[in-house]
Amino acid sequence: MTRPTSFRIACAIGFVLLCWAYSPTGIRLGLQGYAPTHLALARFVVASVFLLSVALVRRIALPRPRDLPMLLLLGLFAVSLHHIAINYGQRGVSAGASSVLAQSTPLFSLLIAHFVLKQTASAWHWGCLLLGMAGARSWWPVIADSVTWMRTAC
């Protein structure tokens, strides 16, 4: 297997960031025609078809049977309920507010890990968190403009 070029990696990262940055706007638009649970299901079907095609092309092995219970629990709590809750929550707040709340998840994770679980949070952890939040904040004008444009276009 060859190593991907830096350009390909940068393009992949850019694509993921754009999809991630615009997901609150997409959720807001999707909620105009679908119930929150149906929208989550539609997103999972699309993602599952894509990942199945990648797994088939790359010949990725199936998980071991003993790993299935934990994978199902993880899928339920970390993915399904998370997305359904976001969809329900976004019915009452703007796409921009939803984006800001979503960006605060790493902050709360680090605070809970440090103060509740008594894990050490190094300067590196705090620096990465602040850098990530500054990066998310730098996209705010772009996201706000796109939400305005999409509302007028639709």
Coordinates of N, CA, C and O in Angstrom, one line a residue:
M1 N 0.8 -1.2 0.0 CA 0.0 0.0 0.0 C 0.9 1.2 0.0 O 1.8 1.3 0.8
T2 N 0.6 2.2 -0.8 CA 1.4 3.4 -0.9 C 0.8 4.5 0.1 O -0.4 4.5 0.4
R3 N 1.7 5.3 0.5 CA 1.3 6.4 1.4 C 0.6 7.5 0.6 O 1.0 7.9 -0.4
P4 N -0.5 8.0 1.2 CA -1.2 9.1 0.5 C -0.4 10.4 0.5 O 0.4 10.6 1.4
T5 N -0.5 11.1 -0.6 CA 0.3 12.4 -0.6 C -0.3 13.4 0.3 O -1.4 13.3 0.7
S6 N 0.5 14.4 0.7 CA 0.1 15.4 1.6 C -1.1 16.2 1.0 O -2.0 16.6 1.7
F7 N -1.1 16.3 -0.3 CA -2.2 17.1 -1.0 C -3.5 16.3 -0.8 O -4.5 16.9 -0.6
R8 N -3.5 15.0 -1.0 CA -4.7 14.2 -0.9 C -5.2 14.2 0.5 O -6.4 14.3 0.8
I9 N -4.3 14.2 1.5 CA -4.7 14.2 2.9 C -5.3 15.6 3.2 O -6.3 15.7 3.8
A10 N -4.7 16.7 2.7 CA -5.2 18.0 2.9 C -6.6 18.1 2.3 O -7.5 18.7 2.9
C11 N -6.8 17.6 1.1 CA -8.1 17.6 0.4 C -9.2 16.9 1.2 O -10.3 17.3 1.4
A12 N -8.8 15.7 1.7 CA -9.7 14.9 2.5 C -10.1 15.6 3.8 O -11.2 15.7 4.2
I13 N -9.1 16.2 4.5 CA -9.4 17.0 5.7 C -10.3 18.2 5.4 O -11.2 18.5 6.1
G14 N -10.0 18.9 4.3 CA -10.8 20.0 3.9 C -12.3 19.6 3.6 O -13.2 20.3 4.0
F15 N -12.4 18.5 2.9 CA -13.8 18.0 2.6 C -14.5 17.6 3.9 O -15.7 18.0 4.1
V16 N -13.9 17.0 4.8 CA -14.5 16.6 6.1 C -14.9 17.9 6.9 O -16.0 18.0 7.5
L17 N -14.0 18.8 6.9 CA -14.2 20.1 7.7 C -15.4 20.8 7.1 O -16.3 21.4 7.8
L18 N -15.5 20.9 5.8 CA -16.7 21.6 5.1 C -18.0 20.8 5.4 O -19.0 21.5 5.8
C19 N -18.0 19.5 5.3 CA -19.2 18.7 5.7 C -19.6 19.0 7.1 O -20.7 19.2 7.5
W20 N -18.6 18.9 8.0 CA -18.8 19.1 9.4 C -19.3 20.5 9.7 O -20.2 20.7 10.5
A21 N -18.7 21.5 9.1 CA -19.1 22.9 9.4 C -20.5 23.2 8.9 O -21.2 24.0 9.5
Y22 N -20.9 22.6 7.8 CA -22.2 22.9 7.3 C -23.3 21.9 7.7 O -24.5 22.0 7.3
S23 N -23.0 20.9 8.6 CA -24.0 20.0 9.0 C -25.2 20.6 9.8 O -26.3 20.2 9.6
P24 N -24.9 21.6 10.7 CA -26.1 22.3 11.3 C -27.1 22.9 10.3 O -28.3 22.8 10.5
T25 N -26.5 23.5 9.2 CA -27.4 24.1 8.2 C -28.1 23.0 7.5 O -29.3 23.1 7.2
G26 N -27.4 21.9 7.2 CA -28.1 20.8 6.5 C -29.2 20.1 7.4 O -30.2 19.8 6.9
I27 N -28.9 20.0 8.7 CA -29.9 19.5 9.6 C -31.1 20.4 9.6 O -32.3 19.9 9.5
R28 N -30.9 21.7 9.7 CA -32.0 22.7 9.7 C -32.8 22.5 8.4 O -34.1 22.5 8.5
L29 N -32.2 22.4 7.3 CA -33.0 22.3 6.1 C -33.7 20.9 6.0 O -34.8 20.8 5.6
G30 N -33.0 19.8 6.5 CA -33.6 18.5 6.5 C -34.8 18.4 7.4 O -35.8 17.7 7.1
L31 N -34.8 19.2 8.5 CA -35.9 19.2 9.4 C -37.2 19.8 8.8 O -38.3 19.7 9.4
Q32 N -37.0 20.5 7.8 CA -38.2 21.1 7.1 C -39.1 20.1 6.5 O -40.3 20.3 6.2
G33 N -38.5 18.9 6.1 CA -39.2 17.9 5.4 C -39.3 16.6 6.1 O -40.1 15.7 5.7
Y34 N -38.5 16.4 7.2 CA -38.4 15.1 7.8 C -38.5 15.3 9.3 O -38.1 16.3 9.9
A35 N -39.1 14.2 10.0 CA -39.1 14.2 11.5 C -37.6 14.0 11.9 O -36.8 13.4 11.2
P36 N -37.3 14.4 13.1 CA -35.9 14.2 13.6 C -35.4 12.8 13.5 O -34.2 12.6 13.1
T37 N -36.2 11.8 13.9 CA -35.8 10.4 13.8 C -35.6 10.0 12.4 O -34.6 9.2 12.1
H38 N -36.5 10.4 11.5 CA -36.3 10.0 10.1 C -35.1 10.6 9.4 O -34.4 10.0 8.6
L39 N -34.8 11.9 9.8 CA -33.6 12.5 9.3 C -32.4 11.8 9.7 O -31.4 11.6 8.9
A40 N -32.3 11.4 11.0 CA -31.2 10.6 11.5 C -31.0 9.3 10.7 O -29.9 8.9 10.3
L41 N -32.2 8.6 10.5 CA -32.1 7.4 9.8 C -31.6 7.6 8.4 O -30.8 6.8 7.9
A42 N -32.1 8.6 7.7 CA -31.6 8.9 6.3 C -30.1 9.2 6.3 O -29.4 8.7 5.4
R43 N -29.6 9.9 7.3 CA -28.2 10.1 7.3 C -27.4 8.8 7.5 O -26.4 8.6 6.9
F44 N -27.9 7.9 8.4 CA -27.3 6.7 8.6 C -27.3 5.8 7.4 O -26.3 5.0 7.2
V45 N -28.4 5.8 6.7 CA -28.5 4.9 5.5 C -27.4 5.4 4.5 O -26.7 4.6 3.9
V46 N -27.3 6.7 4.2 CA -26.4 7.2 3.3 C -24.9 6.9 3.7 O -24.1 6.4 2.9
A47 N -24.6 7.1 5.0 CA -23.3 6.8 5.5 C -23.0 5.3 5.5 O -21.9 4.9 5.1
S48 N -24.0 4.5 5.7 CA -23.8 3.0 5.7 C -23.5 2.5 4.3 O -22.6 1.7 4.1
V49 N -24.2 3.0 3.3 CA -24.0 2.6 2.0 C -22.6 3.0 1.5 O -21.9 2.2 0.9
F50 N -22.2 4.2 1.9 CA -20.9 4.7 1.5 C -19.8 3.8 2.2 O -18.8 3.4 1.5
L51 N -19.9 3.6 3.5 CA -18.9 2.9 4.2 C -18.9 1.4 3.8 O -17.8 0.8 3.8
L52 N -20.0 0.9 3.4 CA -20.1 -0.5 2.9 C -19.3 -0.6 1.6 O -18.5 -1.6 1.4
S53 N -19.5 0.4 0.8 CA -18.7 0.3 -0.5 C -17.2 0.5 -0.3 O -16.4 -0.2 -0.9
V54 N -16.8 1.3 0.7 CA -15.4 1.4 1.0 C -14.9 0.1 1.6 O -13.8 -0.4 1.2
A55 N -15.7 -0.5 2.5 CA -15.2 -1.8 3.1 C -15.1 -2.9 2.0 O -14.2 -3.7 2.1
L56 N -16.0 -2.9 1.1 CA -15.9 -3.9 0.0 C -14.7 -3.7 -0.9 O -14.0 -4.6 -1.2
V57 N -14.5 -2.5 -1.3 CA -13.3 -2.1 -2.1 C -12.0 -2.4 -1.4 O -11.1 -3.0 -2.0
R58 N -11.9 -2.0 -0.2 CA -10.7 -2.2 0.6 C -10.5 -3.5 1.3 O -9.5 -3.8 1.9
R59 N -11.6 -4.4 1.1 CA -11.6 -5.7 1.7 C -11.3 -5.7 3.2 O -10.5 -6.4 3.8
I60 N -12.1 -4.8 3.9 CA -12.0 -4.7 5.3 C -12.8 -5.9 6.0 O -13.9 -6.1 5.6
A61 N -12.2 -6.5 6.9 CA -12.8 -7.7 7.5 C -13.9 -7.3 8.4 O -14.0 -6.2 9.0
L62 N -14.9 -8.2 8.6 CA -16.0 -8.0 9.5 C -15.5 -8.0 11.0 O -14.4 -8.6 11.3
P63 N -16.2 -7.3 11.9 CA -15.7 -7.4 13.3 C -15.9 -8.8 13.8 O -16.7 -9.6 13.4
R64 N -15.1 -9.1 14.9 CA -15.2 -10.4 15.6 C -16.6 -10.4 16.3 O -17.1 -9.4 16.8
P65 N -17.2 -11.6 16.3 CA -18.5 -11.7 17.0 C -18.5 -11.3 18.4 O -19.5 -10.7 18.9
R66 N -17.4 -11.4 19.1 CA -17.4 -11.0 20.5 C -17.4 -9.5 20.7 O -17.6 -9.0 21.7
D67 N -17.0 -8.8 19.6 CA -17.0 -7.3 19.6 C -18.4 -6.7 19.3 O -18.6 -5.5 19.5
L68 N -19.3 -7.5 18.8 CA -20.6 -7.0 18.3 C -21.4 -6.3 19.5 O -22.0 -5.3 19.2
P69 N -21.5 -6.9 20.6 CA -22.3 -6.2 21.7 C -21.8 -4.8 22.0 O -22.6 -3.9 22.1
M70 N -20.5 -4.7 22.1 CA -20.0 -3.3 22.4 C -20.2 -2.4 21.3 O -20.4 -1.2 21.5
L71 N -20.0 -2.9 20.0 CA -20.2 -2.0 18.9 C -21.7 -1.6 18.8 O -22.0 -0.4 18.4
L72 N -22.6 -2.5 19.1 CA -24.0 -2.1 19.1 C -24.3 -1.1 20.2 O -25.1 -0.1 20.0
L73 N -23.8 -1.2 21.4 CA -24.0 -0.2 22.5 C -23.4 1.1 22.1 O -24.0 2.2 22.3
L74 N -22.2 1.1 21.5 CA -21.5 2.3 21.0 C -22.4 3.0 19.9 O -22.6 4.2 20.0
G75 N -22.8 2.2 19.0 CA -23.7 2.7 17.9 C -25.0 3.3 18.5 O -25.4 4.4 18.0
L76 N -25.5 2.7 19.5 CA -26.8 3.2 20.0 C -26.5 4.5 20.8 O -27.2 5.6 20.5
F77 N -25.6 4.5 21.7 CA -25.4 5.7 22.6 C -24.6 6.8 22.0 O -24.9 8.0 22.2
A78 N -23.5 6.4 21.3 CA -22.6 7.4 20.8 C -22.9 8.0 19.5 O -22.5 9.0 19.1
V79 N -23.8 7.3 18.7 CA -24.1 7.7 17.4 C -25.6 8.0 17.3 O -26.0 9.1 17.1
S80 N -26.4 7.0 17.4 CA -27.9 7.1 17.1 C -28.5 8.1 18.0 O -29.2 9.1 17.5
L81 N -28.4 7.9 19.3 CA -29.1 8.8 20.2 C -28.5 10.2 20.2 O -29.3 11.2 20.3
H82 N -27.2 10.3 19.9 CA -26.6 11.6 19.7 C -27.2 12.4 18.6 O -27.6 13.5 18.7
H83 N -27.3 11.7 17.4 CA -27.9 12.4 16.3 C -29.4 12.7 16.4 O -29.8 13.8 16.0
I84 N -30.1 11.8 17.0 CA -31.5 12.1 17.2 C -31.7 13.2 18.2 O -32.5 14.1 17.9
A85 N -30.9 13.3 19.2 CA -31.0 14.4 20.2 C -30.6 15.7 19.5 O -31.3 16.8 19.7
I86 N -29.6 15.7 18.7 CA -29.2 16.9 17.9 C -30.4 17.4 17.0 O -30.7 18.6 17.0
N87 N -31.0 16.4 16.3 CA -32.1 16.8 15.4 C -33.3 17.4 16.2 O -33.8 18.4 15.8
Y88 N -33.6 16.8 17.3 CA -34.7 17.3 18.1 C -34.3 18.7 18.7 O -35.1 19.6 18.7
G89 N -33.1 18.8 19.2 CA -32.6 20.1 19.8 C -32.6 21.2 18.8 O -32.9 22.3 19.1
Q90 N -32.2 20.9 17.6 CA -32.1 21.9 16.6 C -33.4 22.5 16.1 O -33.5 23.5 15.4
R91 N -34.5 21.8 16.4 CA -35.8 22.4 16.1 C -36.1 23.6 16.9 O -36.9 24.5 16.4
G92 N -35.4 23.8 18.0 CA -35.7 25.0 18.9 C -34.6 26.0 18.9 O -34.8 27.1 19.5
V93 N -33.5 25.8 18.2 CA -32.4 26.8 18.2 C -32.0 27.0 16.7 O -32.2 26.1 15.9
S94 N -31.3 28.0 16.5 CA -30.8 28.3 15.1 C -29.6 27.4 14.8 O -29.0 26.8 15.6
A95 N -29.3 27.3 13.5 CA -28.2 26.5 13.0 C -26.9 27.0 13.6 O -26.0 26.2 14.0
G96 N -26.8 28.3 13.7 CA -25.5 28.9 14.3 C -25.4 28.6 15.7 O -24.3 28.2 16.2
A97 N -26.5 28.7 16.5 CA -26.4 28.3 17.9 C -26.1 26.8 18.1 O -25.3 26.5 19.0
S98 N -26.7 26.0 17.2 CA -26.4 24.6 17.3 C -24.9 24.3 17.0 O -24.3 23.5 17.7
S99 N -24.4 25.0 16.1 CA -23.0 24.8 15.7 C -22.1 25.2 16.9 O -21.1 24.5 17.3
V100 N -22.4 26.3 17.6 CA -21.6 26.7 18.7 C -21.7 25.7 19.8 O -20.7 25.4 20.5
L101 N -22.9 25.2 20.1 CA -23.1 24.2 21.1 C -22.3 22.9 20.8 O -21.7 22.3 21.7
A102 N -22.3 22.5 19.5 CA -21.6 21.3 19.1 C -20.1 21.5 19.3 O -19.4 20.6 19.7
Q103 N -19.6 22.7 19.0 CA -18.2 23.0 19.2 C -17.7 23.0 20.6 O -16.6 22.9 20.9
S104 N -18.7 23.1 21.5 CA -18.3 23.2 22.9 C -18.2 21.7 23.5 O -17.8 21.6 24.7
T105 N -18.5 20.7 22.8 CA -18.4 19.3 23.3 C -17.0 19.0 23.8 O -16.9 18.4 24.9
P106 N -16.0 19.3 23.0 CA -14.6 19.0 23.5 C -14.3 19.7 24.8 O -13.6 19.2 25.7
L107 N -14.8 20.9 25.0 CA -14.6 21.7 26.2 C -15.2 21.0 27.4 O -14.5 20.7 28.4
F108 N -16.4 20.6 27.3 CA -17.1 19.9 28.4 C -16.5 18.5 28.6 O -16.4 18.1 29.8
S109 N -16.0 17.8 27.6 CA -15.4 16.5 27.7 C -14.1 16.7 28.6 O -13.8 15.9 29.5
L110 N -13.3 17.7 28.2 CA -12.1 18.0 29.0 C -12.3 18.4 30.4 O -11.7 17.9 31.3
L111 N -13.3 19.2 30.6 CA -13.7 19.6 32.0 C -14.2 18.5 32.8 O -13.8 18.3 34.0
I112 N -15.0 17.6 32.2 CA -15.5 16.4 33.0 C -14.4 15.5 33.3 O -14.2 15.0 34.4
A113 N -13.5 15.2 32.3 CA -12.3 14.4 32.5 C -11.4 14.9 33.6 O -11.0 14.1 34.4
H114 N -11.2 16.2 33.6 CA -10.3 16.8 34.6 C -10.9 16.8 36.0 O -10.3 16.4 37.0
F115 N -12.1 17.4 36.1 CA -12.7 17.7 37.4 C -13.5 16.5 38.0 O -13.5 16.3 39.2
V116 N -14.1 15.7 37.2 CA -15.0 14.6 37.7 C -14.2 13.3 37.7 O -14.2 12.6 38.7
L117 N -13.5 13.0 36.6 CA -12.8 11.7 36.5 C -11.3 11.9 37.1 O -10.6 10.9 37.1
K118 N -10.9 13.1 37.4 CA -9.6 13.3 38.0 C -8.5 13.0 37.1 O -7.4 12.5 37.5
Q119 N -8.7 13.1 35.8 CA -7.6 12.9 34.8 C -6.8 14.1 34.7 O -7.3 15.3 34.8
T120 N -5.5 14.0 34.4 CA -4.6 15.1 34.2 C -4.9 15.7 32.9 O -4.8 15.1 31.8
A121 N -5.1 17.0 32.9 CA -5.2 17.8 31.6 C -4.0 18.7 31.5 O -3.8 19.6 32.2
S122 N -3.1 18.3 30.5 CA -1.8 19.0 30.4 C -2.1 20.3 29.6 O -3.1 20.6 29.1
A123 N -1.0 21.1 29.6 CA -1.0 22.3 28.8 C -1.3 22.0 27.3 O -1.9 22.8 26.6
W124 N -0.8 20.9 26.9 CA -1.0 20.4 25.5 C -2.5 20.2 25.2 O -3.0 20.7 24.2
H125 N -3.2 19.6 26.1 CA -4.7 19.4 26.0 C -5.4 20.7 25.9 O -6.3 20.9 25.1
W126 N -5.1 21.6 26.9 CA -5.8 22.9 26.9 C -5.4 23.7 25.6 O -6.3 24.3 25.1
G127 N -4.2 23.6 25.2 CA -3.8 24.3 24.0 C -4.5 23.8 22.8 O -5.0 24.6 21.9
C128 N -4.6 22.5 22.6 CA -5.4 21.9 21.5 C -6.8 22.3 21.5 O -7.4 22.6 20.5
L129 N -7.4 22.3 22.7 CA -8.8 22.7 22.9 C -9.0 24.1 22.5 O -9.9 24.4 21.7
L130 N -8.2 25.0 22.9 CA -8.3 26.4 22.6 C -8.1 26.7 21.1 O -8.8 27.5 20.5
L131 N -7.1 26.0 20.5 CA -6.9 26.1 19.1 C -8.1 25.6 18.3 O -8.5 26.3 17.3
G132 N -8.7 24.5 18.7 CA -9.8 24.0 18.0 C -11.0 24.9 18.1 O -11.7 25.1 17.1
M133 N -11.2 25.5 19.3 CA -12.3 26.4 19.5 C -12.1 27.7 18.7 O -13.0 28.3 18.2
A134 N -10.8 28.2 18.6 CA -10.5 29.3 17.8 C -10.8 29.1 16.3 O -11.3 29.9 15.6
G135 N -10.4 27.9 15.9 CA -10.7 27.5 14.5 C -12.2 27.4 14.2 O -12.6 27.9 13.2
A136 N -12.9 26.9 15.1 CA -14.4 26.9 15.0 C -15.0 28.3 14.9 O -15.8 28.6 14.1
R137 N -14.4 29.1 15.8 CA -14.9 30.5 15.8 C -14.5 31.3 14.6 O -15.3 32.1 14.1
S138 N -13.4 30.9 13.9 CA -13.0 31.6 12.7 C -14.0 31.3 11.6 O -14.1 32.1 10.6
W139 N -14.7 30.2 11.6 CA -15.7 29.8 10.6 C -17.0 30.5 10.8 O -17.9 30.4 9.9
W140 N -17.2 31.1 11.9 CA -18.5 31.6 12.3 C -19.1 32.6 11.2 O -20.2 32.5 10.8
P141 N -18.3 33.6 10.7 CA -18.9 34.5 9.6 C -19.3 33.7 8.4 O -20.3 34.0 7.8
V142 N -18.5 32.7 8.0 CA -18.8 31.9 6.8 C -20.1 31.1 7.0 O -21.0 31.1 6.1
I143 N -20.2 30.5 8.1 CA -21.4 29.7 8.4 C -22.7 30.6 8.5 O -23.7 30.3 7.9
A144 N -22.5 31.8 9.2 CA -23.6 32.7 9.3 C -24.1 33.2 7.9 O -25.3 33.3 7.7
D145 N -23.1 33.5 7.1 CA -23.5 34.0 5.7 C -24.2 32.9 4.9 O -25.1 33.1 4.2
S146 N -23.7 31.7 5.0 CA -24.3 30.6 4.3 C -25.7 30.3 4.8 O -26.6 29.9 4.0
V147 N -25.9 30.4 6.1 CA -27.3 30.2 6.6 C -28.2 31.2 6.0 O -29.3 30.9 5.6
T148 N -27.8 32.5 6.0 CA -28.6 33.6 5.4 C -28.9 33.3 4.0 O -30.0 33.4 3.5
W149 N -27.8 32.9 3.2 CA -28.0 32.7 1.8 C -29.0 31.5 1.6 O -29.8 31.6 0.7
M150 N -28.8 30.4 2.3 CA -29.7 29.3 2.1 C -31.1 29.6 2.5 O -32.0 29.0 1.9
R151 N -31.3 30.4 3.5 CA -32.7 30.8 3.9 C -33.4 31.6 2.7 O -34.5 31.4 2.4
T152 N -32.6 32.5 2.1 CA -33.2 33.2 1.0 C -33.4 32.4 -0.2 O -34.3 32.6 -1.0
A153 N -32.5 31.4 -0.4 CA -32.5 30.6 -1.7 C -33.7 29.6 -1.6 O -34.2 29.2 -2.6
C154 N -34.0 29.2 -0.4 CA -35.0 28.1 -0.2 C -36.3 28.8 0.0 O -37.3 28.6 0.2

